[in-house]
């Protein structure tokens, strides 16, 4: 692999940091806006496309042009991952959030990877007012016993934060009701509904700022990132 197109993301600092990391491994990069991707691909002769966060449009472009698409999930939570395009064979998804990564591994997706040296460091990104609005609508619409059951799950989640209690314990009928009360689309698959309720609306605040791969690896491992790190996961 000699050249990668990097699609500009929500953070220019991180975008250019990835370009620097690749340059150290003799991989050149072209940075472009998403709107220019279809014209840049045939012009620059790149071997792959890289994007911060998963974008279904970018995935579709990669599929149509037979280019591998590498997606580094920058923000948490990430409900945008729950779409059929995620499973396309040309995609490679790097998920620094262990819980989200494990969801997709458990359902058999082999094109997702967890860069363990990040120690679950990512940028939490959501509209706090919208989340609070969804949460208030749910709590006002639930019956007393349903509300008490949900509060009990939240307390248990706080005591055992690594057991994903809220994600696994919500029954389907309560999920459907909560999703409807929040005014969210019933067309979403059950897995996404579980994720949105447990991680987005009632997820708390466990995200931290994401560093560049090189800086984070040095911080966690006490040395430089091996030159084989990217190639081992990018097919050469």
mmCIF file of N, CA and C in Angstrom, residues 151-224:
data_model
loop_
_atom_site.group_PDB
_atom_site.id
_atom_site.type_symbol
_atom_site.label_atom_id
_atom_site.label_comp_id
_atom_site.label_asym_id
_atom_site.label_seq_id
_atom_site.Cartn_x
_atom_site.Cartn_y
_atom_site.Cartn_z
ATOM 1 N N UNK A 151 -35.029 2.417 36.485
ATOM 2 C CA UNK A 151 -34.150 3.016 37.487
ATOM 3 C C UNK A 151 -33.314 1.952 38.183
ATOM 4 N N UNK A 152 -33.917 0.783 38.418
ATOM 5 C CA UNK A 152 -33.160 -0.309 39.028
ATOM 6 C C UNK A 152 -32.028 -0.778 38.129
ATOM 7 N N UNK A 153 -32.292 -0.877 36.832
ATOM 8 C CA UNK A 153 -31.233 -1.263 35.884
ATOM 9 C C UNK A 153 -30.114 -0.227 35.852
ATOM 10 N N UNK A 154 -30.486 1.041 35.909
ATOM 11 C CA UNK A 154 -29.473 2.096 35.889
ATOM 12 C C UNK A 154 -28.610 2.058 37.142
ATOM 13 N N UNK A 155 -29.223 1.775 38.291
ATOM 14 C CA UNK A 155 -28.435 1.655 39.523
ATOM 15 C C UNK A 155 -27.504 0.452 39.449
ATOM 16 N N UNK A 156 -28.019 -0.664 38.918
ATOM 17 C CA UNK A 156 -27.177 -1.855 38.771
ATOM 18 C C UNK A 156 -26.042 -1.591 37.793
ATOM 19 N N UNK A 157 -26.318 -0.849 36.720
ATOM 20 C CA UNK A 157 -25.289 -0.495 35.749
ATOM 21 C C UNK A 157 -24.169 0.326 36.392
ATOM 22 N N UNK A 158 -24.565 1.237 37.295
ATOM 23 C CA UNK A 158 -23.567 2.064 37.970
ATOM 24 C C UNK A 158 -22.679 1.238 38.897
ATOM 25 N N UNK A 159 -23.256 0.197 39.505
ATOM 26 C CA UNK A 159 -22.484 -0.664 40.407
ATOM 27 C C UNK A 159 -21.587 -1.617 39.626
ATOM 28 N N UNK A 160 -22.094 -2.120 38.496
ATOM 29 C CA UNK A 160 -21.333 -3.066 37.664
ATOM 30 C C UNK A 160 -21.204 -2.502 36.245
ATOM 31 N N UNK A 161 -20.383 -1.458 36.070
ATOM 32 C CA UNK A 161 -20.332 -0.756 34.784
ATOM 33 C C UNK A 161 -19.796 -1.590 33.635
ATOM 34 N N UNK A 162 -19.063 -2.669 33.923
ATOM 35 C CA UNK A 162 -18.467 -3.478 32.858
ATOM 36 C C UNK A 162 -19.360 -4.629 32.399
ATOM 37 N N UNK A 163 -20.544 -4.775 32.977
ATOM 38 C CA UNK A 163 -21.411 -5.906 32.650
ATOM 39 C C UNK A 163 -22.475 -5.575 31.610
ATOM 40 N N UNK A 164 -22.528 -4.339 31.131
ATOM 41 C CA UNK A 164 -23.461 -3.925 30.075
ATOM 42 C C UNK A 164 -24.905 -4.299 30.426
ATOM 43 N N UNK A 165 -25.260 -4.077 31.685
ATOM 44 C CA UNK A 165 -26.559 -4.517 32.193
ATOM 45 C C UNK A 165 -27.713 -3.888 31.431
ATOM 46 N N UNK A 166 -27.647 -2.588 31.215
ATOM 47 C CA UNK A 166 -28.767 -1.913 30.556
ATOM 48 C C UNK A 166 -28.939 -2.416 29.128
ATOM 49 N N UNK A 167 -27.848 -2.621 28.419
ATOM 50 C CA UNK A 167 -27.911 -3.073 27.026
ATOM 51 C C UNK A 167 -28.570 -4.446 26.925
ATOM 52 N N UNK A 168 -28.221 -5.373 27.812
ATOM 53 C CA UNK A 168 -28.697 -6.746 27.691
ATOM 54 C C UNK A 168 -30.011 -7.003 28.426
ATOM 55 N N UNK A 169 -30.330 -6.225 29.458
ATOM 56 C CA UNK A 169 -31.470 -6.563 30.312
ATOM 57 C C UNK A 169 -32.785 -5.935 29.859
ATOM 58 N N UNK A 170 -32.760 -4.916 29.010
ATOM 59 C CA UNK A 170 -34.013 -4.301 28.583
ATOM 60 C C UNK A 170 -34.829 -5.283 27.742
ATOM 61 N N UNK A 171 -36.062 -5.582 28.137
ATOM 62 C CA UNK A 171 -36.905 -6.482 27.333
ATOM 63 C C UNK A 171 -37.386 -5.799 26.063
ATOM 64 N N UNK A 172 -37.691 -6.595 25.045
ATOM 65 C CA UNK A 172 -38.037 -6.049 23.734
ATOM 66 C C UNK A 172 -39.267 -5.151 23.788
ATOM 67 N N UNK A 173 -40.281 -5.544 24.571
ATOM 68 C CA UNK A 173 -41.489 -4.725 24.609
ATOM 69 C C UNK A 173 -41.216 -3.355 25.225
ATOM 70 N N UNK A 174 -40.354 -3.315 26.238
ATOM 71 C CA UNK A 174 -40.014 -2.036 26.860
ATOM 72 C C UNK A 174 -39.136 -1.204 25.926
ATOM 73 N N UNK A 175 -38.253 -1.851 25.193
ATOM 74 C CA UNK A 175 -37.445 -1.143 24.206
ATOM 75 C C UNK A 175 -38.332 -0.466 23.180
ATOM 76 N N UNK A 176 -39.310 -1.214 22.662
ATOM 77 C CA UNK A 176 -40.222 -0.663 21.652
ATOM 78 C C UNK A 176 -40.978 0.543 22.206
ATOM 79 N N UNK A 177 -41.438 0.438 23.442
ATOM 80 C CA UNK A 177 -42.203 1.534 24.037
ATOM 81 C C UNK A 177 -41.314 2.750 24.268
ATOM 82 N N UNK A 178 -40.118 2.535 24.800
ATOM 83 C CA UNK A 178 -39.205 3.644 25.078
ATOM 84 C C UNK A 178 -38.792 4.346 23.784
ATOM 85 N N UNK A 179 -38.535 3.551 22.756
ATOM 86 C CA UNK A 179 -38.127 4.118 21.470
ATOM 87 C C UNK A 179 -39.252 4.968 20.877
ATOM 88 N N UNK A 180 -40.478 4.475 21.013
ATOM 89 C CA UNK A 180 -41.635 5.217 20.514
ATOM 90 C C UNK A 180 -41.843 6.507 21.304
ATOM 91 N N UNK A 181 -41.711 6.427 22.626
ATOM 92 C CA UNK A 181 -41.864 7.621 23.459
ATOM 93 C C UNK A 181 -40.823 8.681 23.125
ATOM 94 N N UNK A 182 -39.618 8.221 22.758
ATOM 95 C CA UNK A 182 -38.549 9.159 22.410
ATOM 96 C C UNK A 182 -38.759 9.784 21.039
ATOM 97 N N UNK A 183 -39.706 9.231 20.271
ATOM 98 C CA UNK A 183 -39.970 9.767 18.945
ATOM 99 C C UNK A 183 -38.973 9.334 17.903
ATOM 100 N N UNK A 184 -38.333 8.175 18.114
ATOM 101 C CA UNK A 184 -37.310 7.672 17.187
ATOM 102 C C UNK A 184 -37.926 6.690 16.197
ATOM 103 N N UNK A 185 -37.210 6.438 15.115
ATOM 104 C CA UNK A 185 -37.736 5.641 14.007
ATOM 105 C C UNK A 185 -37.917 4.176 14.388
ATOM 106 N N UNK A 186 -39.121 3.660 14.174
ATOM 107 C CA UNK A 186 -39.393 2.256 14.454
ATOM 108 C C UNK A 186 -38.728 1.332 13.436
ATOM 109 N N UNK A 187 -38.224 1.901 12.335
ATOM 110 C CA UNK A 187 -37.579 1.091 11.302
ATOM 111 C C UNK A 187 -36.186 0.633 11.711
ATOM 112 N N UNK A 188 -35.624 1.233 12.764
ATOM 113 C CA UNK A 188 -34.310 0.804 13.240
ATOM 114 C C UNK A 188 -34.370 -0.640 13.727
ATOM 115 N N UNK A 189 -33.300 -1.379 13.484
ATOM 116 C CA UNK A 189 -33.243 -2.768 13.937
ATOM 117 C C UNK A 189 -33.143 -2.799 15.458
ATOM 118 N N UNK A 190 -33.527 -3.946 16.050
ATOM 119 C CA UNK A 190 -33.551 -4.073 17.512
ATOM 120 C C UNK A 190 -32.178 -3.799 18.115
ATOM 121 N N UNK A 191 -31.125 -4.280 17.476
ATOM 122 C CA UNK A 191 -29.778 -4.093 18.009
ATOM 123 C C UNK A 191 -29.445 -2.609 18.122
ATOM 124 N N UNK A 192 -29.813 -1.835 17.109
ATOM 125 C CA UNK A 192 -29.559 -0.394 17.160
ATOM 126 C C UNK A 192 -30.402 0.260 18.253
ATOM 127 N N UNK A 193 -31.650 -0.178 18.410
ATOM 128 C CA UNK A 193 -32.504 0.399 19.449
ATOM 129 C C UNK A 193 -31.892 0.173 20.828
ATOM 130 N N UNK A 194 -31.401 -1.049 21.064
ATOM 131 C CA UNK A 194 -30.744 -1.339 22.341
ATOM 132 C C UNK A 194 -29.570 -0.390 22.564
ATOM 133 N N UNK A 195 -28.776 -0.214 21.513
ATOM 134 C CA UNK A 195 -27.579 0.616 21.615
ATOM 135 C C UNK A 195 -27.945 2.079 21.859
ATOM 136 N N UNK A 196 -28.910 2.590 21.110
ATOM 137 C CA UNK A 196 -29.289 3.998 21.243
ATOM 138 C C UNK A 196 -29.823 4.278 22.650
ATOM 139 N N UNK A 197 -30.653 3.375 23.171
ATOM 140 C CA UNK A 197 -31.215 3.584 24.502
ATOM 141 C C UNK A 197 -30.154 3.473 25.593
ATOM 142 N N UNK A 198 -29.325 2.426 25.512
ATOM 143 C CA UNK A 198 -28.374 2.172 26.593
ATOM 144 C C UNK A 198 -27.133 3.040 26.524
ATOM 145 N N UNK A 199 -26.649 3.351 25.310
ATOM 146 C CA UNK A 199 -25.395 4.082 25.182
ATOM 147 C C UNK A 199 -25.580 5.555 24.846
ATOM 148 N N UNK A 200 -26.638 5.906 24.123
ATOM 149 C CA UNK A 200 -26.830 7.299 23.717
ATOM 150 C C UNK A 200 -27.711 8.063 24.705
ATOM 151 N N UNK A 201 -28.895 7.521 24.981
ATOM 152 C CA UNK A 201 -29.854 8.261 25.802
ATOM 153 C C UNK A 201 -29.589 8.084 27.294
ATOM 154 N N UNK A 202 -29.266 6.858 27.721
ATOM 155 C CA UNK A 202 -29.020 6.594 29.145
ATOM 156 C C UNK A 202 -27.577 6.138 29.385
ATOM 157 N N UNK A 203 -26.672 6.601 28.546
ATOM 158 C CA UNK A 203 -25.306 6.078 28.582
ATOM 159 C C UNK A 203 -24.369 6.703 29.580
ATOM 160 N N UNK A 204 -24.761 7.785 30.239
ATOM 161 C CA UNK A 204 -23.816 8.434 31.129
ATOM 162 C C UNK A 204 -22.776 9.190 30.327
ATOM 163 N N UNK A 205 -21.576 9.358 30.883
ATOM 164 C CA UNK A 205 -20.523 10.128 30.212
ATOM 165 C C UNK A 205 -19.171 9.503 30.512
ATOM 166 N N UNK A 206 -18.810 8.490 29.726
ATOM 167 C CA UNK A 206 -17.546 7.795 29.982
ATOM 168 C C UNK A 206 -16.535 8.000 28.863
ATOM 169 N N UNK A 207 -16.768 8.944 27.981
ATOM 170 C CA UNK A 207 -15.830 9.184 26.888
ATOM 171 C C UNK A 207 -14.708 10.129 27.304
ATOM 172 N N UNK A 208 -13.543 10.011 26.666
ATOM 173 C CA UNK A 208 -12.428 10.914 26.885
ATOM 174 C C UNK A 208 -11.862 11.308 25.536
ATOM 175 N N UNK A 209 -10.965 12.257 25.545
ATOM 176 C CA UNK A 209 -10.445 12.795 24.295
ATOM 177 C C UNK A 209 -9.548 11.785 23.594
ATOM 178 N N UNK A 210 -9.735 11.654 22.302
ATOM 179 C CA UNK A 210 -8.949 10.736 21.492
ATOM 180 C C UNK A 210 -7.660 11.396 21.045
ATOM 181 N N UNK A 211 -6.540 10.717 21.262
ATOM 182 C CA UNK A 211 -5.253 11.177 20.770
ATOM 183 C C UNK A 211 -4.965 10.519 19.428
ATOM 184 N N UNK A 212 -3.914 10.967 18.770
ATOM 185 C CA UNK A 212 -3.518 10.315 17.529
ATOM 186 C C UNK A 212 -3.027 8.910 17.850
ATOM 187 N N UNK A 213 -3.079 7.969 16.895
ATOM 188 C CA UNK A 213 -2.619 6.601 17.151
ATOM 189 C C UNK A 213 -1.184 6.551 17.657
ATOM 190 N N UNK A 214 -0.317 7.339 17.032
ATOM 191 C CA UNK A 214 1.101 7.307 17.404
ATOM 192 C C UNK A 214 1.302 7.786 18.834
ATOM 193 N N UNK A 215 0.687 8.923 19.190
ATOM 194 C CA UNK A 215 0.856 9.463 20.536
ATOM 195 C C UNK A 215 0.262 8.537 21.583
ATOM 196 N N UNK A 216 -0.926 7.974 21.284
ATOM 197 C CA UNK A 216 -1.557 7.103 22.266
ATOM 198 C C UNK A 216 -0.766 5.817 22.450
ATOM 199 N N UNK A 217 -0.248 5.266 21.354
ATOM 200 C CA UNK A 217 0.531 4.032 21.464
ATOM 201 C C UNK A 217 1.768 4.274 22.324
ATOM 202 N N UNK A 218 2.434 5.391 22.098
ATOM 203 C CA UNK A 218 3.622 5.696 22.897
ATOM 204 C C UNK A 218 3.272 5.863 24.363
ATOM 205 N N UNK A 219 2.098 6.489 24.627
ATOM 206 C CA UNK A 219 1.701 6.695 26.014
ATOM 207 C C UNK A 219 1.403 5.367 26.699
ATOM 208 N N UNK A 220 0.700 4.475 26.008
ATOM 209 C CA UNK A 220 0.266 3.227 26.630
ATOM 210 C C UNK A 220 1.353 2.161 26.642
ATOM 211 N N UNK A 221 2.169 2.115 25.574
ATOM 212 C CA UNK A 221 3.138 1.029 25.442
ATOM 213 C C UNK A 221 4.560 1.444 25.777
ATOM 214 N N UNK A 222 4.805 2.729 25.918
ATOM 215 C CA UNK A 222 6.138 3.178 26.290
ATOM 216 C C UNK A 222 7.148 3.109 25.164
ATOM 217 N N UNK A 223 6.701 3.089 23.926
ATOM 218 C CA UNK A 223 7.611 3.017 22.790
ATOM 219 C C UNK A 223 6.897 3.358 21.512
ATOM 220 N N UNK A 224 7.637 3.424 20.401
ATOM 221 C CA UNK A 224 7.010 3.781 19.123
ATOM 222 C C UNK A 224 6.102 2.684 18.603
#
